[in-house]
Amino acid sequence: MNHALSRKSHQTPLCDLDTAYPDLELSRTIYVTENGPQLSVVAKESKVVSRRGGNATLPCRIQRYPSMPPNHKMRIKWTKLTSDYLKEVDVFVAMDFHKRSYGSFHGRVHLQGSSPMDASLVITELTLEDYGRYKCEVIDGLEDGTAVVSLDLEGVLFPYFPRLGRYNLNFYDAEKACRDQDAIVASFDQLFDAWSGGLDWCNAGWLSDGSVQYPITTPREPCGGKSTVPGIRNYGLRDKEKNHYDVFCFTSHYKGRFYYLIHPSKLTYDEAVGACQKDGAQIAKVGQMYAAWKLLGYDRCDAGWLADGSVRYPIANPRRRCSPTEAAVRFSGFPDKKHKLYGVYCFSGHD
């Protein structure tokens, strides 16, 4: 406790303080000065872009204070942040010679290790599920530091609904619907990029964070109102089990061949499936058509069956009678599977 002393008390010899002020508590104030953190972790790039089937190096560099002694027990840990940021998924841990990869990353990840201070993570054989944000964490004794890097994939977003019709998917149905079409549920960033590229879609769909949104470039009455500004309409987070909407899916490059099967006659759905199998392939999925159209410029003005029972055709070069106003994947609906009116698109995969 600090006490204010009068001028008279200042004249009292130090040896008499206990006598003059028996209640005075002698105290000492200690000031501690810290030099700040002696370790930091930096990522020279906040985003890395690659493609499905390719490789990616997520940058992470350790900066240590020169006076810090070497520490062979320094721990490097990489985790993947979930789209809702509620948890982290273990990817890779390294401490000295001990290294471990986890889950779907097992055998596909390792440290670049160009120097003792390089904690960059290399991911090989990228999958659609690898898309997202990753955290690099370094622990060196009492010091620690983190950096976050985004892994983006070249690809294409597409709206989707099944044969049942619009607004029939809860979130978990939506996840399965995208997987069945060689895709994943898209993120908000992917929807934003698609909207920036001109996507205008007036049906609300699930996104990977559990929100429901839709992109509008041309405001109109049935789509939020004619007087509103262009943008992404947001219904917010919805109940993943009880609420039903469409879904926005995302897919990337594939390893294989997408093609329209030349056949002497039009086919029913079952005949289309059989024709692809006879050709050493499988009937193509919606995501594969979108990837071929967007990423490879595939163009064919023939309506054909796809695996989900829909009939579509991809137009990269708009022309009369073939999507004259815009490049698009044209949708002809979900016709009766017994109708012998269409060709078929096939896909032959290879490693």
Short mmCIF file of C-alpha atoms in Angstrom, two decimals:
data_model
loop_
_atom_site.label_atom_id
_atom_site.label_comp_id
_atom_site.label_asym_id
_atom_site.label_seq_id
_atom_site.Cartn_x
_atom_site.Cartn_y
_atom_site.Cartn_z
CA MET A 1 0.00 0.00 0.00
CA ASN A 2 1.35 3.43 -0.91
CA HIS A 3 1.09 6.30 1.65
CA ALA A 4 1.67 9.99 0.94
CA LEU A 5 4.35 11.31 3.34
CA SER A 6 4.33 14.91 4.60
CA ARG A 7 7.38 17.18 4.33
CA LYS A 8 7.99 16.67 8.04
CA SER A 9 7.98 12.94 7.66
CA HIS A 10 10.60 13.22 4.92
CA GLN A 11 12.95 14.69 7.54
CA THR A 12 12.60 11.65 9.79
CA PRO A 13 15.73 9.47 9.68
CA LEU A 14 15.19 6.20 7.84
CA CYS A 15 15.95 4.19 10.95
CA ASP A 16 13.08 5.89 12.80
CA LEU A 17 10.39 5.14 10.16
CA ASP A 18 9.16 2.02 11.93
CA THR A 19 8.82 4.00 15.15
CA ALA A 20 7.26 7.09 13.60
CA TYR A 21 4.90 5.15 11.30
CA PRO A 22 4.15 1.74 12.78
CA ASP A 23 1.32 1.13 10.25
CA LEU A 24 3.46 1.90 7.20
CA GLU A 25 3.88 -1.09 4.88
CA LEU A 26 7.17 -1.07 3.04
CA SER A 27 6.60 -2.08 -0.56
CA ARG A 28 8.56 -2.29 -3.77
CA THR A 29 7.27 -1.84 -7.32
CA ILE A 30 8.91 -4.00 -9.98
CA TYR A 31 8.64 -2.99 -13.62
CA VAL A 32 8.97 -5.85 -16.12
CA THR A 33 9.87 -4.98 -19.68
CA GLU A 34 9.17 -7.56 -22.41
CA ASN A 35 10.93 -7.58 -25.73
CA GLY A 36 7.81 -8.85 -27.52
CA PRO A 37 7.35 -12.19 -29.26
CA GLN A 38 10.55 -13.90 -30.29
CA LEU A 39 8.84 -16.11 -32.89
CA SER A 40 6.46 -15.28 -35.70
CA VAL A 41 4.86 -17.22 -38.54
CA VAL A 42 4.14 -15.64 -41.92
CA ALA A 43 2.59 -16.73 -45.21
CA LYS A 44 3.94 -14.82 -48.20
CA GLU A 45 0.68 -15.55 -50.07
CA SER A 46 -2.77 -15.56 -48.49
CA LYS A 47 -4.26 -17.61 -51.36
CA VAL A 48 -2.97 -20.46 -53.50
CA VAL A 49 -4.83 -21.56 -56.64
CA SER A 50 -4.61 -25.05 -58.13
CA ARG A 51 -6.92 -27.65 -59.66
CA ARG A 52 -8.37 -31.06 -58.82
CA GLY A 53 -5.74 -33.74 -59.44
CA GLY A 54 -2.89 -31.22 -59.20
CA ASN A 55 -0.54 -30.26 -56.37
CA ALA A 56 -0.38 -27.17 -54.16
CA THR A 57 2.18 -25.69 -51.78
CA LEU A 58 0.70 -23.68 -48.89
CA PRO A 59 3.37 -21.17 -47.77
CA CYS A 60 4.39 -20.87 -44.14
CA ARG A 61 7.72 -19.50 -42.91
CA ILE A 62 9.08 -19.36 -39.37
CA GLN A 63 10.90 -16.26 -38.15
CA ARG A 64 12.82 -16.76 -34.88
CA TYR A 65 14.66 -14.19 -32.78
CA PRO A 66 18.42 -14.74 -33.33
CA SER A 67 19.08 -15.16 -29.59
CA MET A 68 16.64 -18.08 -29.28
CA PRO A 69 18.52 -21.36 -28.78
CA PRO A 70 17.90 -24.18 -31.29
CA ASN A 71 14.93 -26.36 -30.33
CA HIS A 72 14.58 -29.81 -31.86
CA LYS A 73 11.16 -30.12 -30.23
CA MET A 74 9.65 -27.25 -32.21
CA ARG A 75 6.18 -28.42 -33.30
CA ILE A 76 4.58 -27.65 -36.68
CA LYS A 77 0.88 -28.35 -37.05
CA TRP A 78 -1.41 -27.84 -40.05
CA THR A 79 -5.19 -27.92 -39.69
CA LYS A 80 -8.10 -27.24 -42.06
CA LEU A 81 -10.81 -24.83 -40.93
CA THR A 82 -14.38 -25.97 -41.54
CA SER A 83 -16.56 -23.72 -43.68
CA ASP A 84 -18.48 -22.54 -40.61
CA TYR A 85 -15.20 -21.95 -38.66
CA LEU A 86 -16.57 -23.95 -35.71
CA LYS A 87 -13.80 -26.55 -35.66
CA GLU A 88 -10.46 -27.53 -37.13
CA VAL A 89 -9.60 -30.80 -38.86
CA ASP A 90 -6.10 -32.19 -38.32
CA VAL A 91 -4.03 -32.40 -41.51
CA PHE A 92 -0.36 -32.82 -40.59
CA VAL A 93 1.91 -32.63 -37.52
CA ALA A 94 5.70 -32.65 -37.40
CA MET A 95 8.14 -32.52 -34.47
CA ASP A 96 11.78 -33.27 -35.22
CA PHE A 97 11.81 -36.62 -37.04
CA HIS A 98 8.24 -37.49 -36.02
CA LYS A 99 5.67 -36.76 -38.74
CA ARG A 100 2.03 -37.73 -39.12
CA SER A 101 -0.73 -37.04 -41.64
CA TYR A 102 -4.42 -37.52 -40.91
CA GLY A 103 -7.65 -38.74 -42.52
CA SER A 104 -8.09 -38.12 -46.22
CA PHE A 105 -4.71 -36.31 -46.25
CA HIS A 106 -2.79 -39.44 -45.25
CA GLY A 107 0.02 -40.07 -47.71
CA ARG A 108 -0.75 -36.88 -49.68
CA VAL A 109 0.92 -34.20 -47.54
CA HIS A 110 4.47 -33.36 -46.48
CA LEU A 111 6.54 -30.34 -45.49
CA GLN A 112 8.40 -28.62 -48.29
CA GLY A 113 11.39 -28.29 -45.95
CA SER A 114 13.56 -26.10 -48.17
CA SER A 115 15.19 -24.84 -44.94
CA PRO A 116 14.81 -25.40 -41.17
CA MET A 117 12.53 -22.34 -41.09
CA ASP A 118 10.28 -23.52 -43.94
CA ALA A 119 6.99 -24.97 -42.65
CA SER A 120 5.19 -24.85 -46.01
CA LEU A 121 2.81 -27.74 -46.66
CA VAL A 122 2.71 -29.62 -49.96
CA ILE A 123 -0.60 -31.33 -50.85
CA THR A 124 -0.62 -33.75 -53.78
CA GLU A 125 -3.46 -35.24 -55.83
CA LEU A 126 -5.86 -32.48 -54.82
CA THR A 127 -9.54 -33.35 -54.38
CA LEU A 128 -12.60 -31.12 -54.43
CA GLU A 129 -12.83 -31.51 -50.65
CA ASP A 130 -9.34 -30.01 -50.20
CA TYR A 131 -10.72 -26.57 -51.10
CA GLY A 132 -10.80 -24.21 -48.10
CA ARG A 133 -8.71 -22.42 -45.47
CA TYR A 134 -5.73 -23.93 -43.68
CA LYS A 135 -3.91 -22.87 -40.52
CA CYS A 136 -0.18 -23.25 -39.97
CA GLU A 137 0.71 -23.26 -36.25
CA VAL A 138 4.25 -23.37 -34.87
CA ILE A 139 5.00 -23.97 -31.17
CA ASP A 140 8.56 -23.42 -29.94
CA GLY A 141 8.72 -23.73 -26.17
CA LEU A 142 6.67 -20.85 -24.75
CA GLU A 143 6.54 -19.10 -28.11
CA ASP A 144 3.95 -19.77 -30.80
CA GLY A 145 2.61 -18.25 -33.99
CA THR A 146 -0.03 -18.94 -36.66
CA ALA A 147 -0.82 -18.06 -40.26
CA VAL A 148 -3.87 -18.83 -42.42
CA VAL A 149 -3.74 -19.70 -46.13
CA SER A 150 -6.66 -20.29 -48.54
CA LEU A 151 -6.54 -23.05 -51.12
CA ASP A 152 -8.71 -22.23 -54.13
CA LEU A 153 -9.50 -24.52 -57.06
CA GLU A 154 -10.04 -23.63 -60.68
CA GLY A 155 -13.52 -24.78 -61.52
CA VAL A 156 -17.14 -23.96 -62.18
CA LEU A 157 -20.20 -23.38 -60.01
CA PHE A 158 -23.63 -24.56 -61.14
CA PRO A 159 -27.13 -24.48 -59.62
CA TYR A 160 -28.77 -27.86 -59.20
CA PHE A 161 -32.08 -29.47 -58.31
CA PRO A 162 -33.10 -33.14 -58.78
CA ARG A 163 -35.92 -34.85 -60.65
CA LEU A 164 -38.19 -34.21 -57.65
CA GLY A 165 -38.23 -30.53 -58.60
CA ARG A 166 -37.21 -27.28 -57.02
CA TYR A 167 -36.84 -26.75 -53.26
CA ASN A 168 -36.75 -30.43 -52.34
CA LEU A 169 -33.30 -30.72 -50.72
CA ASN A 170 -32.39 -30.29 -47.08
CA PHE A 171 -28.69 -29.58 -46.48
CA TYR A 172 -27.65 -33.23 -46.23
CA ASP A 173 -29.64 -34.15 -49.35
CA ALA A 174 -27.90 -31.24 -51.07
CA GLU A 175 -24.46 -32.57 -50.13
CA LYS A 176 -25.33 -35.97 -51.58
CA ALA A 177 -26.86 -34.44 -54.72
CA CYS A 178 -23.62 -32.56 -55.47
CA ARG A 179 -21.46 -35.62 -54.75
CA ASP A 180 -23.63 -37.68 -57.11
CA GLN A 181 -22.88 -35.15 -59.86
CA ASP A 182 -19.09 -35.19 -59.29
CA ALA A 183 -19.15 -31.95 -57.28
CA ILE A 184 -19.27 -30.49 -53.78
CA VAL A 185 -21.56 -27.90 -52.18
CA ALA A 186 -20.16 -24.51 -53.19
CA SER A 187 -18.83 -21.90 -50.79
CA PHE A 188 -19.96 -18.29 -50.57
CA ASP A 189 -16.67 -17.17 -52.15
CA GLN A 190 -17.31 -19.45 -55.12
CA LEU A 191 -20.86 -18.11 -55.49
CA PHE A 192 -19.55 -14.55 -55.28
CA ASP A 193 -16.99 -15.26 -58.01
CA ALA A 194 -19.71 -16.77 -60.21
CA TRP A 195 -21.98 -13.75 -59.62
CA SER A 196 -19.08 -11.41 -60.46
CA GLY A 197 -18.77 -13.39 -63.70
CA GLY A 198 -22.41 -12.75 -64.58
CA LEU A 199 -24.35 -15.61 -62.95
CA ASP A 200 -28.00 -14.64 -62.46
CA TRP A 201 -30.18 -17.27 -60.79
CA CYS A 202 -33.51 -16.63 -59.13
CA ASN A 203 -33.74 -19.81 -57.03
CA ALA A 204 -32.26 -19.99 -53.54
CA GLY A 205 -29.72 -22.71 -52.89
CA TRP A 206 -27.65 -24.16 -50.06
CA LEU A 207 -24.01 -23.15 -49.59
CA SER A 208 -21.35 -25.08 -47.68
CA ASP A 209 -21.62 -22.92 -44.54
CA GLY A 210 -25.30 -23.82 -44.14
CA SER A 211 -26.60 -20.53 -45.48
CA VAL A 212 -29.11 -20.17 -48.32
CA GLN A 213 -28.47 -17.51 -50.98
CA TYR A 214 -28.91 -16.69 -54.67
CA PRO A 215 -27.17 -14.34 -57.15
CA ILE A 216 -28.97 -11.59 -59.06
CA THR A 217 -27.33 -9.44 -61.73
CA THR A 218 -30.59 -8.15 -63.22
CA PRO A 219 -33.06 -7.13 -60.47
CA ARG A 220 -36.71 -8.01 -61.23
CA GLU A 221 -39.96 -8.41 -59.35
CA PRO A 222 -39.95 -12.18 -58.72
CA CYS A 223 -36.33 -12.03 -57.53
CA GLY A 224 -36.21 -9.64 -54.59
CA GLY A 225 -37.84 -6.69 -56.34
CA LYS A 226 -37.17 -4.61 -59.44
CA SER A 227 -35.98 -1.59 -57.43
CA THR A 228 -33.26 -3.52 -55.58
CA VAL A 229 -29.59 -3.41 -56.51
CA PRO A 230 -27.74 -6.35 -58.08
CA GLY A 231 -26.14 -8.63 -55.54
CA ILE A 232 -26.35 -11.91 -53.68
CA ARG A 233 -29.64 -12.32 -51.82
CA ASN A 234 -29.13 -13.96 -48.45
CA TYR A 235 -31.69 -15.96 -46.45
CA GLY A 236 -29.11 -16.50 -43.71
CA LEU A 237 -28.37 -19.76 -41.91
CA ARG A 238 -31.24 -22.24 -42.17
CA ASP A 239 -32.20 -25.46 -40.39
CA LYS A 240 -30.15 -28.13 -42.16
CA GLU A 241 -32.76 -30.84 -41.65
CA LYS A 242 -36.12 -29.07 -41.83
CA ASN A 243 -35.59 -26.46 -44.57
CA HIS A 244 -35.59 -27.41 -48.25
CA TYR A 245 -34.03 -25.51 -51.14
CA ASP A 246 -31.96 -26.11 -54.27
CA VAL A 247 -28.16 -26.22 -54.04
CA PHE A 248 -25.16 -24.56 -55.64
CA CYS A 249 -22.52 -27.15 -56.55
CA PHE A 250 -18.87 -26.70 -57.50
CA THR A 251 -16.62 -28.93 -59.58
CA SER A 252 -13.14 -28.73 -61.05
CA HIS A 253 -10.92 -30.34 -63.69
CA TYR A 254 -11.26 -34.10 -64.13
CA LYS A 255 -9.01 -36.89 -65.36
CA GLY A 256 -10.83 -38.55 -68.21
CA ARG A 257 -12.76 -37.95 -71.41
CA PHE A 258 -16.20 -36.37 -71.70
CA TYR A 259 -17.91 -36.88 -75.05
CA TYR A 260 -21.16 -37.15 -76.98
CA LEU A 261 -21.65 -40.71 -78.16
CA ILE A 262 -22.28 -41.01 -81.88
CA HIS A 263 -25.14 -43.50 -82.18
CA PRO A 264 -27.32 -44.46 -85.16
CA SER A 265 -30.58 -43.79 -83.29
CA LYS A 266 -32.05 -41.83 -80.40
CA LEU A 267 -32.16 -43.59 -77.04
CA THR A 268 -34.28 -44.14 -73.95
CA TYR A 269 -32.52 -43.53 -70.65
CA ASP A 270 -31.77 -47.23 -70.08
CA GLU A 271 -30.51 -47.58 -73.64
CA ALA A 272 -28.28 -44.54 -73.09
CA VAL A 273 -26.74 -46.10 -69.97
CA GLY A 274 -26.12 -49.34 -71.85
CA ALA A 275 -24.66 -47.58 -74.89
CA CYS A 276 -22.01 -45.80 -72.79
CA GLN A 277 -21.13 -49.05 -71.02
CA LYS A 278 -20.79 -50.82 -74.37
CA ASP A 279 -18.40 -48.07 -75.42
CA GLY A 280 -16.23 -48.74 -72.34
CA ALA A 281 -17.48 -45.70 -70.45
CA GLN A 282 -20.29 -44.55 -68.13
CA ILE A 283 -23.12 -42.13 -68.66
CA ALA A 284 -21.77 -38.68 -67.76
CA LYS A 285 -22.71 -36.62 -64.70
CA VAL A 286 -23.92 -33.04 -64.63
CA GLY A 287 -20.71 -31.78 -63.01
CA GLN A 288 -18.62 -33.39 -65.75
CA MET A 289 -20.63 -31.61 -68.44
CA TYR A 290 -20.19 -28.25 -66.68
CA ALA A 291 -16.44 -28.82 -66.26
CA ALA A 292 -16.04 -29.79 -69.92
CA TRP A 293 -18.07 -26.76 -71.02
CA LYS A 294 -16.47 -24.14 -68.76
CA LEU A 295 -12.89 -25.36 -68.44
CA LEU A 296 -12.35 -27.04 -71.82
CA GLY A 297 -14.73 -25.08 -74.05
CA TYR A 298 -16.77 -28.18 -74.96
CA ASP A 299 -19.54 -27.29 -77.42
CA ARG A 300 -22.24 -29.60 -78.76
CA CYS A 301 -25.71 -28.67 -79.95
CA ASP A 302 -27.22 -32.13 -79.31
CA ALA A 303 -29.46 -32.75 -76.32
CA GLY A 304 -28.36 -35.86 -74.45
CA TRP A 305 -29.12 -37.93 -71.38
CA LEU A 306 -27.05 -37.53 -68.21
CA ALA A 307 -26.75 -39.82 -65.20
CA ASP A 308 -29.39 -38.05 -63.10
CA GLY A 309 -32.03 -38.54 -65.81
CA SER A 310 -31.84 -34.96 -67.02
CA VAL A 311 -31.28 -33.91 -70.63
CA ARG A 312 -28.80 -31.10 -71.33
CA TYR A 313 -26.34 -29.82 -73.91
CA PRO A 314 -23.28 -27.52 -73.59
CA ILE A 315 -22.85 -24.43 -75.78
CA ALA A 316 -19.51 -22.62 -75.60
CA ASN A 317 -20.10 -20.70 -78.86
CA PRO A 318 -23.58 -19.13 -78.95
CA ARG A 319 -25.29 -19.36 -82.34
CA ARG A 320 -28.69 -19.53 -83.95
CA ARG A 321 -30.77 -22.45 -82.66
CA CYS A 322 -28.04 -23.25 -80.14
CA SER A 323 -28.32 -20.81 -77.24
CA PRO A 324 -28.14 -17.69 -79.45
CA THR A 325 -27.76 -15.17 -76.61
CA GLU A 326 -25.16 -16.68 -74.29
CA ALA A 327 -22.70 -19.50 -73.66
CA ALA A 328 -24.44 -21.91 -71.29
CA VAL A 329 -25.30 -25.47 -70.41
CA ARG A 330 -28.83 -25.73 -71.70
CA PHE A 331 -31.35 -27.70 -69.66
CA SER A 332 -34.20 -29.59 -71.32
CA GLY A 333 -35.71 -30.94 -68.12
CA PHE A 334 -36.24 -34.43 -66.72
CA PRO A 335 -38.24 -36.18 -69.45
CA ASP A 336 -39.90 -39.58 -69.18
CA LYS A 337 -37.02 -42.07 -69.21
CA LYS A 338 -38.88 -44.19 -71.74
CA HIS A 339 -38.87 -41.44 -74.35
CA LYS A 340 -36.64 -42.38 -77.25
CA LEU A 341 -35.83 -38.82 -78.21
CA TYR A 342 -32.27 -38.04 -77.14
CA GLY A 343 -28.63 -38.98 -77.52
CA VAL A 344 -26.24 -39.50 -74.59
CA TYR A 345 -23.12 -37.96 -73.10
CA CYS A 346 -20.53 -40.41 -71.79
CA PHE A 347 -17.49 -40.16 -69.53
CA SER A 348 -14.45 -42.40 -69.55
CA GLY A 349 -12.23 -41.84 -66.52
CA HIS A 350 -8.54 -42.62 -66.22
CA ASP A 351 -5.77 -42.12 -63.68
#
